XYZ file of C-alpha atoms in Angstrom:
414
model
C -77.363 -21.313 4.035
C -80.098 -24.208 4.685
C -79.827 -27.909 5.919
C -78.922 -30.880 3.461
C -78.421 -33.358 6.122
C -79.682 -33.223 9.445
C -76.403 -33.747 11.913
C -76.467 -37.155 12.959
C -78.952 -38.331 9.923
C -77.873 -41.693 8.175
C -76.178 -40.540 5.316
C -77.812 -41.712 1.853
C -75.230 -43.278 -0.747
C -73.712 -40.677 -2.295
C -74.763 -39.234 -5.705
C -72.193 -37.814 -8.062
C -72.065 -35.594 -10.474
C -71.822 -36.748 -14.228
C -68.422 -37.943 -15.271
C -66.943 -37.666 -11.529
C -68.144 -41.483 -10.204
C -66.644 -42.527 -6.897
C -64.042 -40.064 -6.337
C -62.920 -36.780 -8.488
C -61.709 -37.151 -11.860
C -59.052 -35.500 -14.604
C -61.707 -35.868 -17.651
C -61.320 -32.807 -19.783
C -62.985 -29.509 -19.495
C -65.558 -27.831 -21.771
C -62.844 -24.966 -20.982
C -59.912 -26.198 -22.649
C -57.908 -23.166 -21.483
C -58.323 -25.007 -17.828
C -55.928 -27.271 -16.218
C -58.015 -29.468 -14.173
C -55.179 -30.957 -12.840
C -53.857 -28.088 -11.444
C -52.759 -27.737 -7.763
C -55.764 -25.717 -6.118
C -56.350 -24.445 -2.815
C -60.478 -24.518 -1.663
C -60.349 -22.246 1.605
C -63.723 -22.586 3.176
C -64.458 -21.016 6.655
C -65.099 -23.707 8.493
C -66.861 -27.424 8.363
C -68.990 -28.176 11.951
C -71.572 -29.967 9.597
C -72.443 -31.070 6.016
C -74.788 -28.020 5.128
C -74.993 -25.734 2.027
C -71.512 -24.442 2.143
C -70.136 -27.551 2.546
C -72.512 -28.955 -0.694
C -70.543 -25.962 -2.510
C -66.997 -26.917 -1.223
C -67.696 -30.401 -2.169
C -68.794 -29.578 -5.846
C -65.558 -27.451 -6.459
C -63.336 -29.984 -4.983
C -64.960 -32.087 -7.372
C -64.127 -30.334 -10.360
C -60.754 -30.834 -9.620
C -58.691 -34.093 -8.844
C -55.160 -32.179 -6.900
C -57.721 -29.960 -5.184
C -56.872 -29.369 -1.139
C -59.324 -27.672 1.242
C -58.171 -25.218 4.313
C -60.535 -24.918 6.872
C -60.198 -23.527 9.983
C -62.366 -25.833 12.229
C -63.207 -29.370 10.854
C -65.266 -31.416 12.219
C -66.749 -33.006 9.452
C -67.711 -37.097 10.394
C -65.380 -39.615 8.131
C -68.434 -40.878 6.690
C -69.159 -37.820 5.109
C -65.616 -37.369 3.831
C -66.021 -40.573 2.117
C -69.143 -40.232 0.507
C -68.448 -36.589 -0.526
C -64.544 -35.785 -0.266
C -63.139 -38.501 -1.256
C -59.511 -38.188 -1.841
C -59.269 -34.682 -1.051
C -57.063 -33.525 2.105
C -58.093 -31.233 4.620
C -55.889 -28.498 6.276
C -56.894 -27.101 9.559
C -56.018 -24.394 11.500
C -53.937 -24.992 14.936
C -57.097 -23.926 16.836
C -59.129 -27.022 15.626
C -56.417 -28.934 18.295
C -57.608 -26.988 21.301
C -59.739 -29.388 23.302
C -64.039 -29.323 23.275
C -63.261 -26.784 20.524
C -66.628 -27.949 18.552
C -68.794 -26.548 21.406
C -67.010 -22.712 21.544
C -65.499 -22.388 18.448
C -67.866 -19.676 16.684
C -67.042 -17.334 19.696
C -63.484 -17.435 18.948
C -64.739 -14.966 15.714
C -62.356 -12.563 17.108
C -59.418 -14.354 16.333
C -60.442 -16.236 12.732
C -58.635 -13.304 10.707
C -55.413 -13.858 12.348
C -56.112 -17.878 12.009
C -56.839 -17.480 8.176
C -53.816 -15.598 7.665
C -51.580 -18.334 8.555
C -52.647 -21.032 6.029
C -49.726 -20.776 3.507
C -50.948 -21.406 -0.035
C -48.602 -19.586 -2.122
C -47.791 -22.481 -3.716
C -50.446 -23.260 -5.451
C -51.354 -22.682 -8.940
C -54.987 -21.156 -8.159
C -57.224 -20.141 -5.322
C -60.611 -20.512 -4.512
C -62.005 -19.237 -1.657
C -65.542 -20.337 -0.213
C -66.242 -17.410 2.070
C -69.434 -16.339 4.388
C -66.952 -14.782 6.441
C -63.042 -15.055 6.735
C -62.008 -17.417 3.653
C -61.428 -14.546 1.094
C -59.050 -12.757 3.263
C -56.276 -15.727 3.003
C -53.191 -14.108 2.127
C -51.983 -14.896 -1.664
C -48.886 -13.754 -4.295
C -49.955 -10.806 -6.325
C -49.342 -13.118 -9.597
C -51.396 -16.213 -8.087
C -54.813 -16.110 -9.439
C -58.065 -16.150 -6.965
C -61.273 -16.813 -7.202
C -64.102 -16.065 -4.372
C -67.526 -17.499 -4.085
C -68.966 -15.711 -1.536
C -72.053 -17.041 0.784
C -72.399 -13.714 2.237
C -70.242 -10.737 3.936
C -70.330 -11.669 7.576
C -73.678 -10.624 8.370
C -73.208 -10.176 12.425
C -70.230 -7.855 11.357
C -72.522 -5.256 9.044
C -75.736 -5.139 8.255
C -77.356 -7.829 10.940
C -75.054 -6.830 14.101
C -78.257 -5.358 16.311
C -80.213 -8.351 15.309
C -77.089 -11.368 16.255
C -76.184 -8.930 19.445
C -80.108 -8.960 20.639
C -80.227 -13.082 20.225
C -76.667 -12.823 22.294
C -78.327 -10.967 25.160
C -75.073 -8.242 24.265
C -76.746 -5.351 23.445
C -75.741 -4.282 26.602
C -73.115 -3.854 29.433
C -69.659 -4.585 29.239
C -69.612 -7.674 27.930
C -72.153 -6.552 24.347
C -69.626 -3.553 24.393
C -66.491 -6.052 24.459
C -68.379 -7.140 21.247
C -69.327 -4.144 19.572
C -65.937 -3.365 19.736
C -64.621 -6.249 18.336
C -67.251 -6.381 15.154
C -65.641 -2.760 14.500
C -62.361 -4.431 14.258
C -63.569 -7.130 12.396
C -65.616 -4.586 9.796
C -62.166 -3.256 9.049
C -60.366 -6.410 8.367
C -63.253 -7.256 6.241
C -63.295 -4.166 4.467
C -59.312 -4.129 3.614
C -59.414 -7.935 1.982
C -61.968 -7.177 -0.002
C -60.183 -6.702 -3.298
C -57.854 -9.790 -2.271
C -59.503 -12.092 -5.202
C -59.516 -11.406 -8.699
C -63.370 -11.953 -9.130
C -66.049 -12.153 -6.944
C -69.264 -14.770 -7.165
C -72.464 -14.081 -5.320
C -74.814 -17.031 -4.556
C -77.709 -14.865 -4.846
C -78.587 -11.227 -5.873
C -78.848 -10.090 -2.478
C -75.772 -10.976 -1.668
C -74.664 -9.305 -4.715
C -76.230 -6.068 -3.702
C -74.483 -7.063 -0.155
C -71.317 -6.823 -1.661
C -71.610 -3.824 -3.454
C -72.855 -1.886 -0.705
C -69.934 -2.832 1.613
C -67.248 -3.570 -0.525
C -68.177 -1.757 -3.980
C -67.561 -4.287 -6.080
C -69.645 -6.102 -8.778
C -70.413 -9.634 -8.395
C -71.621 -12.624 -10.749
C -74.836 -14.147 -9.242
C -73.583 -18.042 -9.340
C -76.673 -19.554 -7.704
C -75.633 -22.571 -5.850
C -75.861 -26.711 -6.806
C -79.370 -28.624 -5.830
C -78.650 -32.433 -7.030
C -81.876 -32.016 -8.727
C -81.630 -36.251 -9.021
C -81.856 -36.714 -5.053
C -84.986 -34.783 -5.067
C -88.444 -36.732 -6.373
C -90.314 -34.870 -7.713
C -94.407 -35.302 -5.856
C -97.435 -34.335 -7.722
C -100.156 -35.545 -5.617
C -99.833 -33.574 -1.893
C -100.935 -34.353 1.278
C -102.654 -32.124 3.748
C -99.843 -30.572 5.125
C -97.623 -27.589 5.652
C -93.773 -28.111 6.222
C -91.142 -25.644 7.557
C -87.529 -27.031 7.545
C -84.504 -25.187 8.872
C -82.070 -25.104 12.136
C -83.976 -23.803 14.672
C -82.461 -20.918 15.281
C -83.962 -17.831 16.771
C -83.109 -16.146 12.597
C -84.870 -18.567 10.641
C -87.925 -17.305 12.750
C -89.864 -20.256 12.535
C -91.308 -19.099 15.844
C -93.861 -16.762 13.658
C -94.897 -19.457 11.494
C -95.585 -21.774 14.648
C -97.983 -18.864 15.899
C -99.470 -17.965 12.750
C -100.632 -22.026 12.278
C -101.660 -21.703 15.951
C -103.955 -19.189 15.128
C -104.983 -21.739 12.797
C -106.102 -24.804 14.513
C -107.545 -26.389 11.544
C -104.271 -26.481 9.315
C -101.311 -29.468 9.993
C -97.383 -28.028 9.693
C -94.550 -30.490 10.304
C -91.673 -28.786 11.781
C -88.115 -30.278 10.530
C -85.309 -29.575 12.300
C -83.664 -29.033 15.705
C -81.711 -26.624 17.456
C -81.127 -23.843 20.020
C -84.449 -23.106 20.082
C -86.219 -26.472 19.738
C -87.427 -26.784 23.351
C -89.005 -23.728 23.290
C -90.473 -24.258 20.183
C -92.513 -27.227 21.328
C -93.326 -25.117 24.182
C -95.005 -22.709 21.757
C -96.942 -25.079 19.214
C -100.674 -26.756 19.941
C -101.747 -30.051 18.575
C -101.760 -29.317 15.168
C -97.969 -28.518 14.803
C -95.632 -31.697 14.890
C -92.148 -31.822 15.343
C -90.131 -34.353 13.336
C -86.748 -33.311 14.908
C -83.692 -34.711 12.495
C -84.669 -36.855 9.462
C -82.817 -39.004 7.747
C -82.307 -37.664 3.920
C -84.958 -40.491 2.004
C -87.233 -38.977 4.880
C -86.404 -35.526 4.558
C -87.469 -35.347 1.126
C -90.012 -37.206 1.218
C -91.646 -35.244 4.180
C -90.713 -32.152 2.197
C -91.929 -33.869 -1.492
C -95.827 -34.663 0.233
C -96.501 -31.358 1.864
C -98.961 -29.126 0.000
C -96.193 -26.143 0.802
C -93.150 -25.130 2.753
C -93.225 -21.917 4.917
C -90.196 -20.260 5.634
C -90.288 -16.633 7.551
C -86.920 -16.349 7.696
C -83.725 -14.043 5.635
C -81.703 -16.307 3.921
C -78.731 -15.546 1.603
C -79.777 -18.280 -0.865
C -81.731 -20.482 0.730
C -80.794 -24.210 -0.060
C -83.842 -26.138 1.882
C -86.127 -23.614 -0.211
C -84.613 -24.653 -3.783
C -84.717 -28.190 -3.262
C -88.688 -27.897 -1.813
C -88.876 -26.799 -5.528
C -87.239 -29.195 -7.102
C -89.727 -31.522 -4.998
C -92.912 -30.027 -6.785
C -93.479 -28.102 -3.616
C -94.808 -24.264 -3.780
C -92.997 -21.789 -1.110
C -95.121 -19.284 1.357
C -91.758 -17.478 1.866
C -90.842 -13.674 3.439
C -89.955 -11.937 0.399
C -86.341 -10.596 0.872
C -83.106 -12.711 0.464
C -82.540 -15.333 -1.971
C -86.391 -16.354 -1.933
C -86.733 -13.617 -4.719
C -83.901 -15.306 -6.793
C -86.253 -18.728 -5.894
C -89.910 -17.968 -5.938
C -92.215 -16.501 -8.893
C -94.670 -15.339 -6.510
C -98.390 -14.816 -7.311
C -99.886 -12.649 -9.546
C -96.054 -11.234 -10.823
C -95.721 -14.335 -13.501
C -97.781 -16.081 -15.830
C -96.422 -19.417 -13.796
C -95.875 -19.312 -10.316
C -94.495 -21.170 -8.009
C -95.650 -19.548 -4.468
C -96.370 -16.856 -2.921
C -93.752 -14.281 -0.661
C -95.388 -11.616 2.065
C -93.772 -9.023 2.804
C -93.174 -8.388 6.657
C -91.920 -10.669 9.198
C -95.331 -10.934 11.486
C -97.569 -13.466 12.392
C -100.376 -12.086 10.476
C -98.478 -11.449 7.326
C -97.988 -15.672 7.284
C -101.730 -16.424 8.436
C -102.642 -14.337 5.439
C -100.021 -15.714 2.923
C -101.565 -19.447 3.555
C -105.064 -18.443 3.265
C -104.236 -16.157 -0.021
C -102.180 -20.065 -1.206
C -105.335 -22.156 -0.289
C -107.448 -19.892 -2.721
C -105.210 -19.680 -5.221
C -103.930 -23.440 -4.976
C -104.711 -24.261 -8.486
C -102.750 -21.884 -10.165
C -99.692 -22.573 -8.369
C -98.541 -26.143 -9.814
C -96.019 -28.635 -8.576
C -94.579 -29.412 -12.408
C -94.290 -25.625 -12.806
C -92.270 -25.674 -9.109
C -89.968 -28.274 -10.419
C -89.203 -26.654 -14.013
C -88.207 -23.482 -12.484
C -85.864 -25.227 -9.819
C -84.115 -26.894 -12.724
C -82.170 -23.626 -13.018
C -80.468 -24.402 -9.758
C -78.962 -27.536 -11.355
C -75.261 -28.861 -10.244
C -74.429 -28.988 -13.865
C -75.219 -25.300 -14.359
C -73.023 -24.250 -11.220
C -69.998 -26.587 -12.843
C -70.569 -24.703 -15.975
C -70.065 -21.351 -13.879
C -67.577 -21.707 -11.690
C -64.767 -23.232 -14.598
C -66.135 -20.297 -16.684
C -64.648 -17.899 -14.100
C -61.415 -19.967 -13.132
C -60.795 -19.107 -16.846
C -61.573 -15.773 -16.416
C -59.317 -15.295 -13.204
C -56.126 -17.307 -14.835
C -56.661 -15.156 -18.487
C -56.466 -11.825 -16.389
C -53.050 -13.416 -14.611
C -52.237 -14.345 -18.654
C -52.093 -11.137 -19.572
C -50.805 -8.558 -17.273
């Protein structure tokens, strides 16, 4: 998922949800069926940074006053526990002790099923398990009730392996096949936790179609929380593009930094750094700018004035692309992932809010901004913001005790 904070950003005062000020709170449930003081378990993957998952993990913690999280690596800062975690405890795996472990820890994949098996939370009354890759498969008592919201099957285990072992350099020689044979292994781990929880929450309806196809099982599409208040909502733009994500080799912002090259006469501000951030500013002319990291007042406010984002990227959901949205800003966005759960493109509703190409190429983007600038008018910001209103954090509250109800009333009556 998409960027909330930059990494190393000054964090803004934190904003919570109604009825949960400073802290989490035991006020009663719209589902009365719910014990919201409960003793839950919230087992995320892992926490290197405050990003998307980690907006979701710190929503459901905040439903719920006794809630605990297990993580296998966290490396979260304590300001950001403060502002958003207050309260809660964190459990981490042994590995999170090994030393410079933040710089190597994704390539220790291998060994995050074994890891994730030895967090013991049998003795809690309920389950939730935050999952892009490894959190589902936590081991549980056949009468405990679980509940997954998943981010995503792990995508460099099925259907993105060729595309994560090409960025690697691994599609070749021993060391790609070392790999290849260790995705296998992971593919079948994957494959035999996947009926571990009771229900199953997509964040977006390609993930849902994700998790049919692998695991054949239906999922509710559970979009996740934009704090719709953080976001101010711009009517008058500037001239400007924006693209804002990690810049990794994925989120292909290297296409939309050659399409706007082949157009000298159009601005983009680039937000964001990352592995590929030197090379990036290698690759852009005058007209593309590079803001780097920005702090979150700046972030939105750089993403608020722009006359549109572009994004060429795949995204599961696609956080940074909601809350552009919420801003008043219309999306040029590739058109497979969770920018068709985002965008009402062009021409397919009577009020749209951007406009999605369909193949990943330089001249597929040069053409989506040129078919935005002539249609500018009909594409408003007040129409952007009503439609990202559906991605509120109230909504996704609303959601997720609705199926912790669900989950405990199928324990109730078997």
């Amino acid at each position: 998922m998409n960027a909330f904070y930059w990494p190393g950003s000054q964090l803004p005062a934190p904003t919570y949800w109604s009825g949960v000020p400073q802290g989490r709170s035991s006020s009663a449930s719209p589902f009365g069926s719910i014990d919201r003081n409960a003793r839950i378990a919230v087992v995320h993957d892992w926490c290197p940074h405050f990003r998307g998952g980690e907006r979701v993990l710190s929503r459901i913690c905040g439903l719920f006053p006794n809630a605990e999280v297990f993580t296998l690596f966290d490396f979260l800062p304590a300001d950001v526990k403060e502002a958003y975690f207050r309260d809660v405890r964190f459990h981490a795996s042994s590995a999170n002790r090994l030393p410079l472990i933040a710089r190597y820890y994704r390539s220790l994949f291998f060994l995050c099923p074994f890891l994730i098996e030895q967090f013991d939370v049998t003795g809690y009354d309920l389950v939730i398990s935050s999952s892009a890759a490894f959190a589902r498969g936590v081991l549980t008592r056949p009468d405990q009730p679980h509940l997954c919201y998943v981010h995503s099957p792990p995508r460099y285990a099925w259907d993105e392996q060729f595309s994560y072992l090409e960025q690697g350099h691994l599609r070749f020689g021993p060391k790609g096949l070392l790999y290849r044979y260790m995705l296998h292994h992971l593919r079948m781990w994957d494959t035999r936790t996947a009926h571990g929880p009771d229900l199953m929450l997509a964040n977006s309806r390609y993930v849902g179609l994700r998790i049919k196809r692998i695991y054949g099982r239906e999922a509710e599409v559970v979009h996740p929380p934009i704090a719709i208040e953080e976001l101010d909502f711009v009517e008058d733009k500037l001239d400007y593009y924006v693209s804002a994500a990690f810049l990794a080799p994925y989120k292909r912002t290297d296409l939309v930094i050659q399409a706007f090259n082949e157009m000298p006469a159009r601005r983009l501000v680039v937000v964001g750094e990352g592995q590929q951030s030197k090379s990036l500013r290698a690759l852009a002319r005058s007209n593309i700018t590079f803001a780097g990291y920005l702090p979150r007042d700046d972030y939105v406010r750089t993403v608020g004035s722009a006359k549109a984002m572009v994004f060429a990227g795949c995204e599961d959901f696609g956080i940074a692309l909601a809350e552009a949205q919420a801003c008043g800003t219309p999306l040029i966005a590739f058109g497979r992932g969770g920018a068709r759960d985002i965008v009402g493109p062009l021409g397919m509703t009577d009020d749209p809010t951007g406009i999605l190409f369909d193949k990943q190429t330089v001249e597929s983007i040069r053409q989506a901004v040129v078919t935005f600038e002539q249609n500018r008018s009909s594409i408003r910001p007040a129409a952007c913001r009503a439609s990202a209103l559906r991605f509120s954090e109230q909504r996704f509250d609303q959601a997720i005790l609705k199926n912790v109800a669900a989950v405990q009333a199928l324990h109730a009556t078997a």
